């Protein structure tokens, strides 16, 4: 079988054919770093990671580029609110974002580019658009004229725009309002010290031009896959296509992949609705980040995932059962080709992880199956669940104190006291093991 991916551009599952055989150029819209990423945002990065891991598993060489939006309407507002500079604000939240990704086992993209490091490329792109007649200047900025664009809105399946005069300066606007959008925003006092003095004027870029410039900076005019969640189809990705294709005359992206939303009972999880949960909230409640990852993988990436505690508890239980079963497996040095093939087939079908996970469970329950250990290891290259990694155990303070006292007793050759302390520790569910490296505390299973 071959890999099939659902392409938003055609609304079909298509056989995946990269521009260059065996190699994939992939661009993922990264976070706007003005606040913590919520677990809905993180679901989208788990999907990006699943895609990259699957492509690698299937033998492709991948290059993944991700941007950090570190200047836009929201980041400027955020820095004012927190009373710190734009750089301080965006660096703070970028660090937290990558810490979260690490906890979720999301592999860092090959290249992470900051928007503020690509202003030169953005200016050049806007100049090209002006020269070609796609962009025009007004008193407050430089705008892209959607009426000049061929097939504007094809990704979002928008009807041809009727009013061609309307204009919007905000980075975000709704579907009902397809309008000329800002490529470059001239400085206003509200922007304070956030501006660049450039050949196209003093100001800052609009959000949409950032991703076009950054992806073309690394990949040239065309790339294989571009990802984001469904909210980005319009206006962000629609505008990216319009600008890029107007400037280069070439097809910008061959496959557009969009992840479904994480929803709450009242609708999508979003900062503007105020119904957000962060990864650290889950950790405070006693959940592990990889239990959340398991939850995400048990729903297809394109489907909405309705979040509630019950489903997270059920993911936690399945994940722990999986780890327990894995820890009992013996390595017979074989691979189970039958199950590996079924697992691969599920992935090749638009990354169907719910099916891939059910293949995994059928294999584990199959008493006659050989090669479970090695096969599970292979599967985990894609799932990224650290199935064989031993959980770090939390050692209660009391146990540590008693272990310390025993150490002192041993040094003083008070053997009886040392034995009594070891017994006390055992009663608390822990065992002491004297190794050449010193004494280790282990939990009694
Ligand atoms: P932002 O930082 O707001 O630019 O969003 C970062 C990523 O998260 C983008 O790809 C969004 O499409 C995605 N996203 C936003 N809200 C959700 C949600 N509720 N569920 C899944 N992905 C989301
Ligand atoms: Zn983007």
Coordinates of C-alpha atoms and ligand atoms in Angstrom, one line a residue:
X1 CA 0.0 0.0 0.0
X2 CA 1.0 3.6 -0.3
X3 CA 0.5 6.5 2.0
X4 CA -2.8 8.4 1.6
X5 CA -3.4 11.7 3.2
X6 CA -6.5 13.8 3.4
X7 CA -5.8 17.0 1.5
X8 CA -8.0 20.0 2.5
X9 CA -7.4 21.5 -0.9
X10 CA -9.3 18.7 -2.7
X11 CA -11.3 17.5 0.3
X12 CA -10.1 14.0 -0.6
X13 CA -7.7 11.3 0.6
X14 CA -4.9 11.4 -1.9
X15 CA -1.9 9.2 -2.6
X16 CA 1.1 11.1 -1.2
X17 CA 3.7 12.0 -3.8
X18 CA 6.5 14.3 -2.7
X19 CA 8.1 16.8 -5.0
X20 CA 11.4 15.0 -4.7
X21 CA 11.2 11.2 -4.4
X22 CA 11.7 10.0 -0.8
X23 CA 12.0 13.5 0.7
X24 CA 9.4 15.6 2.4
X25 CA 9.4 19.4 2.9
X26 CA 7.0 20.2 5.6
X27 CA 5.9 23.4 7.2
X28 CA 3.9 23.7 10.4
X29 CA 2.3 26.8 11.6
X30 CA 3.8 27.4 15.0
X31 CA 2.4 29.1 18.0
X32 CA 1.8 32.8 18.7
X33 CA 3.9 33.1 21.7
X34 CA 1.9 35.6 23.9
X35 CA 0.6 33.2 26.5
X36 CA 0.8 29.5 27.5
X37 CA -0.2 27.0 24.8
X38 CA -3.4 25.2 25.9
X39 CA -4.0 21.5 25.5
X40 CA -6.0 22.2 22.3
X41 CA -3.0 23.9 20.8
X42 CA -0.8 21.0 22.0
X43 CA -3.1 18.5 20.4
X44 CA -2.2 20.1 17.0
X45 CA 1.5 19.8 17.8
X46 CA 1.0 16.1 18.7
X47 CA -0.6 15.7 15.3
X48 CA 2.4 17.4 13.6
X49 CA 4.7 15.0 15.4
X50 CA 2.6 12.0 14.5
X51 CA 2.9 13.1 10.9
X52 CA 6.7 13.5 11.0
X53 CA 7.2 10.2 12.9
X54 CA 4.9 8.4 10.4
X55 CA 6.7 9.8 7.4
X56 CA 10.1 8.7 8.9
X57 CA 8.7 5.3 9.8
X58 CA 7.5 4.8 6.2
X59 CA 11.0 5.6 5.0
X60 CA 10.9 9.3 4.0
X61 CA 13.6 11.8 4.8
X62 CA 11.8 14.8 6.3
X63 CA 12.6 18.4 6.9
X64 CA 10.2 20.1 9.2
X65 CA 10.1 23.9 9.6
X66 CA 8.0 25.7 12.2
X67 CA 7.6 29.4 12.8
X68 CA 7.2 31.2 16.0
X69 CA 4.9 34.2 15.6
X70 CA 6.7 36.6 17.9
X71 CA 5.2 39.8 16.5
X72 CA 1.5 40.4 15.7
X73 CA -1.5 42.1 17.2
X74 CA -1.7 39.6 20.1
X75 CA 1.9 39.6 21.1
X76 CA 2.1 43.4 21.2
X77 CA -1.0 43.5 23.3
X78 CA 0.4 40.8 25.6
X79 CA 3.7 42.6 26.2
X80 CA 1.8 45.8 27.2
X81 CA -0.4 43.8 29.6
X82 CA 2.5 42.1 31.3
X83 CA 4.6 45.3 31.3
X84 CA 7.6 43.6 29.6
X85 CA 9.2 44.0 26.2
X86 CA 8.0 42.0 23.2
X87 CA 11.2 40.1 23.2
X88 CA 11.0 39.2 26.9
X89 CA 7.4 38.2 26.5
X90 CA 7.8 36.0 23.4
X91 CA 11.0 34.3 24.7
X92 CA 9.3 33.5 28.0
X93 CA 6.3 31.8 26.3
X94 CA 8.5 30.1 23.6
X95 CA 10.5 28.4 26.3
X96 CA 7.4 27.2 28.2
X97 CA 6.0 25.9 24.8
X98 CA 9.1 23.9 24.1
X99 CA 9.1 22.5 27.7
X100 CA 5.5 21.3 27.1
X101 CA 6.5 19.7 23.8
X102 CA 9.3 17.9 25.4
X103 CA 7.0 16.5 28.1
X104 CA 4.7 15.3 25.4
X105 CA 7.5 13.6 23.5
X106 CA 7.0 15.9 20.5
X107 CA 10.2 16.0 18.5
X108 CA 11.5 19.5 17.9
X109 CA 11.2 20.6 14.3
X110 CA 14.5 20.6 12.3
X111 CA 14.2 24.4 12.1
X112 CA 12.3 26.8 14.2
X113 CA 12.2 30.3 12.8
X114 CA 11.2 33.5 14.5
X115 CA 9.1 36.0 12.5
X116 CA 11.2 38.8 13.8
X117 CA 14.3 37.2 12.2
X118 CA 12.7 37.1 8.8
X119 CA 11.5 40.7 8.3
X120 CA 13.9 41.2 5.4
X121 CA 12.3 38.3 3.5
X122 CA 8.8 39.6 4.3
X123 CA 9.7 43.1 3.0
X124 CA 11.1 41.6 -0.2
X125 CA 7.9 39.5 -0.8
X126 CA 5.7 42.6 -0.2
X127 CA 7.8 44.6 -2.7
X128 CA 7.4 41.8 -5.3
X129 CA 3.6 41.8 -4.7
X130 CA 3.5 45.6 -5.2
X131 CA 5.6 45.3 -8.4
X132 CA 3.2 42.7 -9.8
X133 CA 0.1 44.7 -8.9
X134 CA -1.2 42.5 -6.2
X135 CA -0.6 44.9 -3.3
X136 CA -1.5 48.6 -2.8
X137 CA -0.6 51.2 -0.2
X138 CA -3.1 53.1 1.9
X139 CA -2.7 55.6 4.8
X140 CA -2.4 52.8 7.4
X141 CA -0.6 50.0 5.6
X142 CA 0.0 47.9 2.5
X143 CA -2.8 45.6 1.6
X144 CA -3.2 42.5 -0.6
X145 CA -5.9 42.9 -3.2
X146 CA -7.9 39.7 -3.2
X147 CA -9.8 40.6 -6.3
X148 CA -6.5 40.3 -8.3
X149 CA -5.8 36.9 -7.0
X150 CA -6.7 33.9 -9.1
X151 CA -8.9 31.4 -7.3
X152 CA -8.9 33.3 -4.0
X153 CA -10.4 31.2 -1.3
X154 CA -10.1 27.8 -3.1
X155 CA -8.8 26.2 0.1
X156 CA -11.7 27.4 2.2
X157 CA -14.1 26.8 -0.7
X158 CA -15.2 30.4 -0.4
X159 CA -17.5 31.7 -3.1
X160 CA -16.0 34.5 -5.3
X161 CA -15.9 37.6 -3.2
X162 CA -18.6 40.1 -4.1
X163 CA -17.4 43.3 -2.4
X164 CA -13.9 44.0 -3.5
X165 CA -13.5 47.3 -1.7
X166 CA -13.6 46.2 1.9
X167 CA -10.3 46.1 3.8
X168 CA -9.2 44.6 7.1
X169 CA -6.3 45.6 9.2
X170 CA -6.7 43.0 12.0
X171 CA -4.8 39.7 11.7
X172 CA -7.9 37.7 12.5
X173 CA -11.4 38.0 11.0
X174 CA -14.2 35.7 10.1
X175 CA -15.3 33.8 7.1
X176 CA -18.1 36.1 6.3
X177 CA -15.6 38.9 5.9
X178 CA -13.2 37.9 3.2
X179 CA -11.5 41.2 2.5
X180 CA -8.2 42.8 1.4
X181 CA -5.8 42.1 4.3
X182 CA -2.8 43.9 5.7
X183 CA 0.6 42.7 4.5
X184 CA 2.4 45.6 6.3
X185 CA 1.0 47.8 9.0
X186 CA 2.4 51.3 9.3
X187 CA 3.5 52.3 12.8
X188 CA 1.0 53.9 15.1
X189 CA 1.7 55.2 18.6
X190 CA -0.1 52.1 20.0
X191 CA 2.8 49.9 18.7
X192 CA 5.2 51.9 20.9
X193 CA 8.7 50.6 20.2
X194 CA 7.7 47.7 18.0
X195 CA 8.6 48.7 14.4
X196 CA 11.1 48.2 11.6
X197 CA 12.4 51.0 9.4
X198 CA 12.3 49.5 6.0
X199 CA 12.1 50.4 2.3
X200 CA 8.3 49.9 2.4
X201 CA 7.9 52.2 5.4
X202 CA 8.2 52.2 9.2
X203 CA 6.0 49.5 10.6
X204 CA 5.5 45.7 11.2
X205 CA 4.3 42.7 9.2
X206 CA 0.8 41.3 9.2
X207 CA 0.5 37.7 10.5
X208 CA -0.3 36.0 7.1
X209 CA 2.8 37.3 5.3
X210 CA 5.0 35.9 8.0
X211 CA 4.4 32.2 7.2
X212 CA 4.6 32.7 3.4
X213 CA 8.0 34.4 3.8
X214 CA 9.4 32.0 6.3
X215 CA 8.4 28.8 4.4
X216 CA 9.7 30.2 1.1
X217 CA 12.9 31.3 2.8
X218 CA 13.7 27.7 3.7
X219 CA 12.0 25.7 0.9
X220 CA 11.7 28.0 -2.1
X221 CA 8.4 28.5 -3.9
X222 CA 6.9 25.0 -3.4
X223 CA 6.7 22.6 -0.6
X224 CA 5.0 19.2 0.0
X225 CA 2.9 19.5 3.2
X226 CA 1.7 22.5 5.3
X227 CA -0.1 21.8 8.6
X228 CA -2.2 23.6 11.2
X229 CA -5.6 23.1 12.8
X230 CA -8.9 23.7 11.0
X231 CA -9.2 27.3 12.3
X232 CA -6.3 28.3 10.1
X233 CA -8.0 27.3 6.8
X234 CA -9.5 30.8 6.7
X235 CA -8.2 33.4 6.7
X236 CA -4.6 32.4 7.5
X237 CA -3.8 29.6 5.0
X238 CA -6.1 31.1 2.4
X239 CA -4.1 34.3 2.5
X240 CA -0.8 32.4 2.5
X241 CA -1.7 30.7 -0.7
X242 CA -2.9 34.0 -2.3
X243 CA 0.3 35.9 -1.5
X244 CA 2.7 33.1 -2.2
X245 CA 1.2 32.1 -5.5
X246 CA 0.8 35.7 -6.6
X247 CA 4.4 36.3 -6.0
X248 CA 5.9 33.2 -7.5
X249 CA 3.3 32.1 -10.1
X250 CA 3.8 28.5 -8.8
X251 CA 1.7 26.2 -6.7
X252 CA 2.6 26.9 -3.1
X253 CA 1.7 23.7 -1.3
X254 CA 0.7 20.3 -2.6
X255 CA -1.0 18.8 0.5
X256 CA -2.7 20.9 3.2
X257 CA -3.3 18.9 6.4
X258 CA -5.6 20.2 9.1
X259 CA -6.1 18.8 12.6
X260 CA -9.5 18.8 14.3
X261 CA -10.3 20.8 17.4
X262 CA -10.1 19.9 21.0
X263 CA -13.5 20.8 22.2
X264 CA -15.1 21.4 25.6
X265 CA -18.8 21.0 26.4
X266 CA -19.3 24.7 25.4
X267 CA -17.4 24.5 22.1
X268 CA -13.9 24.7 20.9
X269 CA -11.1 25.3 23.5
X270 CA -9.8 28.8 22.9
X271 CA -8.1 31.6 24.8
X272 CA -10.7 34.0 23.6
X273 CA -13.6 31.9 25.0
X274 CA -11.6 31.5 28.3
X275 CA -12.3 27.8 28.6
X276 CA -8.7 26.7 28.5
X277 CA -6.8 24.0 30.3
X278 CA -3.0 23.9 30.3
X279 CA -0.7 20.9 30.5
X280 CA 0.5 21.9 33.9
X281 CA -3.2 21.8 35.2
X282 CA -3.3 18.1 34.1
X283 CA 0.0 17.4 35.8
X284 CA -1.3 19.1 39.0
X285 CA -4.3 16.8 38.9
X286 CA -2.0 13.7 38.8
X287 CA -2.0 13.0 35.1
X288 CA 1.1 12.4 33.1
X289 CA 1.7 14.3 29.8
X290 CA 2.0 11.0 27.9
X291 CA -1.4 9.9 29.1
X292 CA -2.7 13.0 27.3
X293 CA -0.7 12.1 24.3
X294 CA -2.3 8.6 24.4
X295 CA -5.8 10.3 24.5
X296 CA -5.0 12.3 21.4
X297 CA -3.7 9.3 19.5
X298 CA -6.9 7.3 20.3
X299 CA -8.9 9.8 18.2
X300 CA -8.2 10.3 14.5
X301 CA -6.3 13.6 14.1
X302 CA -9.0 15.1 11.9
X303 CA -11.9 14.3 14.2
X304 CA -13.0 16.7 17.0
X305 CA -11.8 15.4 20.3
X306 CA -14.2 16.2 23.1
X307 CA -12.2 16.6 26.2
X308 CA -13.4 15.6 29.7
X309 CA -11.9 14.0 32.8
X310 CA -13.6 10.7 32.2
X311 CA -11.9 10.2 28.8
X312 CA -8.6 11.3 30.2
X313 CA -8.9 8.8 33.1
X314 CA -9.7 6.1 30.6
X315 CA -6.7 7.0 28.5
X316 CA -4.6 6.9 31.7
X317 CA -5.7 3.4 32.5
X318 CA -5.1 2.1 29.0
X319 CA -1.7 3.7 28.9
X320 CA -0.7 2.3 32.3
X321 CA -2.0 -1.2 31.3
X322 CA 0.1 -0.9 28.1
X323 CA 3.2 -0.1 30.0
X324 CA 2.7 -2.8 32.6
X325 CA 2.2 -5.4 29.8
X326 CA 5.2 -4.2 28.0
X327 CA 7.4 -4.4 31.1
X328 CA 6.6 -8.1 31.3
X329 CA 7.5 -8.9 27.7
X330 CA 10.6 -11.0 26.9
X331 CA 12.7 -10.0 24.0
X332 CA 12.8 -13.0 21.6
X333 CA 14.7 -10.9 19.1
X334 CA 11.9 -11.4 16.5
X335 CA 9.5 -9.0 14.8
X336 CA 6.0 -9.9 14.2
X337 CA 5.6 -9.0 10.5
X338 CA 1.9 -9.7 10.4
X339 CA 1.0 -7.1 13.1
X340 CA 3.6 -4.7 11.9
X341 CA 2.1 -4.8 8.4
X342 CA -1.4 -4.2 9.8
X343 CA -0.1 -1.3 11.9
X344 CA 1.6 0.2 8.9
X345 CA -1.6 -0.1 6.8
X346 CA -3.5 1.8 9.5
X347 CA -0.9 4.6 9.4
X348 CA -0.9 4.7 5.6
X349 CA -4.6 5.3 5.7
X350 CA -4.4 9.0 6.6
X351 CA -2.6 8.3 9.9
X352 CA -5.4 6.3 11.4
X353 CA -4.0 6.0 15.0
X354 CA -7.2 4.6 16.5
X355 CA -6.9 1.6 14.2
X356 CA -3.1 1.4 14.7
X357 CA -3.7 1.3 18.5
X358 CA -6.2 -1.5 18.1
X359 CA -3.7 -3.6 16.1
X360 CA -1.3 -3.1 19.0
X361 CA -3.9 -4.3 21.5
X362 CA -4.9 -7.3 19.4
X363 CA -1.2 -8.3 19.2
X364 CA -0.7 -7.9 23.0
X365 CA -3.8 -10.1 23.6
X366 CA -2.7 -12.7 21.1
X367 CA -1.1 -15.4 23.2
X368 CA 0.5 -17.2 20.3
X369 CA 2.0 -14.1 18.7
X370 CA 5.8 -14.0 18.6
X371 CA 8.1 -10.9 18.5
X372 CA 5.9 -8.7 20.7
X373 CA 8.7 -6.9 22.3
X374 CA 10.5 -5.8 19.1
X375 CA 7.3 -5.1 17.3
X376 CA 6.0 -2.9 20.1
X377 CA 9.3 -1.0 20.0
X378 CA 8.9 -0.4 16.3
X379 CA 5.3 0.8 16.9
X380 CA 6.5 3.2 19.6
X381 CA 8.7 4.9 17.0
X382 CA 5.5 6.4 15.6
X383 CA 3.4 6.6 18.8
X384 CA 6.1 8.2 20.9
X385 CA 4.6 6.9 24.1
X386 CA 7.8 5.7 25.7
X387 CA 6.2 2.4 26.3
X388 CA 9.3 0.7 27.7
X389 CA 10.5 3.6 29.8
X390 CA 10.3 3.0 33.5
X391 CA 8.3 5.7 35.3
X392 CA 10.3 7.8 37.7
X393 CA 9.0 6.9 41.1
X394 CA 8.3 9.6 43.6
X395 CA 10.0 8.8 46.9
X396 CA 8.2 10.1 49.9
X397 CA 10.2 12.4 52.2
X398 CA 9.7 10.1 55.1
X399 CA 11.3 7.2 53.2
X400 CA 14.3 9.3 52.3
X401 CA 14.8 10.4 55.9
X402 CA 14.7 6.8 57.1
X403 CA 17.2 5.8 54.4
X404 CA 19.5 8.6 55.5
X405 CA 19.3 7.4 59.1
X406 CA 20.1 3.9 58.0
X407 CA 23.1 5.1 56.1
X408 CA 24.4 6.8 59.3
X409 CA 23.7 3.7 61.3
X410 CA 25.7 1.6 58.9
X411 CA 28.6 3.9 58.9
X412 CA 28.6 3.7 62.7
X413 CA 28.4 -0.1 62.4
X414 CA 25.1 -0.1 64.3
X415 CA 23.8 -3.1 62.3
X416 CA 20.7 -3.9 64.4
X417 CA 19.5 -0.3 64.1
X418 CA 20.2 -0.4 60.4
X419 CA 18.2 -3.5 59.9
X420 CA 15.3 -2.1 61.9
X421 CA 15.3 1.0 59.7
X422 CA 15.3 -1.1 56.6
X423 CA 12.2 -3.0 57.9
X424 CA 10.4 0.3 58.6
X425 CA 11.1 1.4 55.0
X426 CA 9.8 -1.9 53.7
X427 CA 6.5 -1.3 55.6
X428 CA 6.1 1.9 53.7
X429 CA 6.3 0.0 50.4
X430 CA 10.0 0.6 49.5
X431 CA 13.1 -1.6 49.4
X432 CA 16.7 -0.6 49.8
X433 CA 19.3 -2.2 47.5
X434 CA 23.0 -1.8 48.2
X435 CA 24.8 -1.4 44.9
X436 CA 28.4 -0.6 44.1
X437 CA 27.2 2.9 43.3
X438 CA 25.5 3.3 46.7
X439 CA 22.1 2.5 48.1
X440 CA 19.1 2.7 45.8
X441 CA 15.5 3.0 46.9
X442 CA 13.0 1.0 44.9
X443 CA 9.3 0.7 45.1
X444 CA 7.9 -2.7 46.0
X445 CA 5.7 -3.7 43.0
Ligands
LIG1 P1 -2.0 29.9 18.1 O1 -0.9 29.8 19.1 O2 -3.3 30.5 18.6 O3 -1.6 30.4 16.7 O4 -2.4 28.3 17.8 C1 -1.4 27.3 17.6 C2 -2.0 26.1 16.9 O5 -3.1 25.6 17.7 C3 -2.6 26.5 15.5 O6 -2.3 25.5 14.6 C4 -4.1 26.4 15.8 O7 -4.8 26.1 14.6 C5 -4.2 25.3 16.9 N1 -5.4 25.4 17.7 C6 -6.0 26.5 18.3 N2 -7.1 26.1 19.0 C7 -7.2 24.7 19.0 C8 -8.1 23.7 19.5 N3 -9.1 24.0 20.3 N4 -7.8 22.4 19.2 C9 -6.8 22.1 18.4 N5 -5.9 23.0 17.9 C10 -6.1 24.3 18.1
LIG2 ZN1 1.2 30.3 9.8

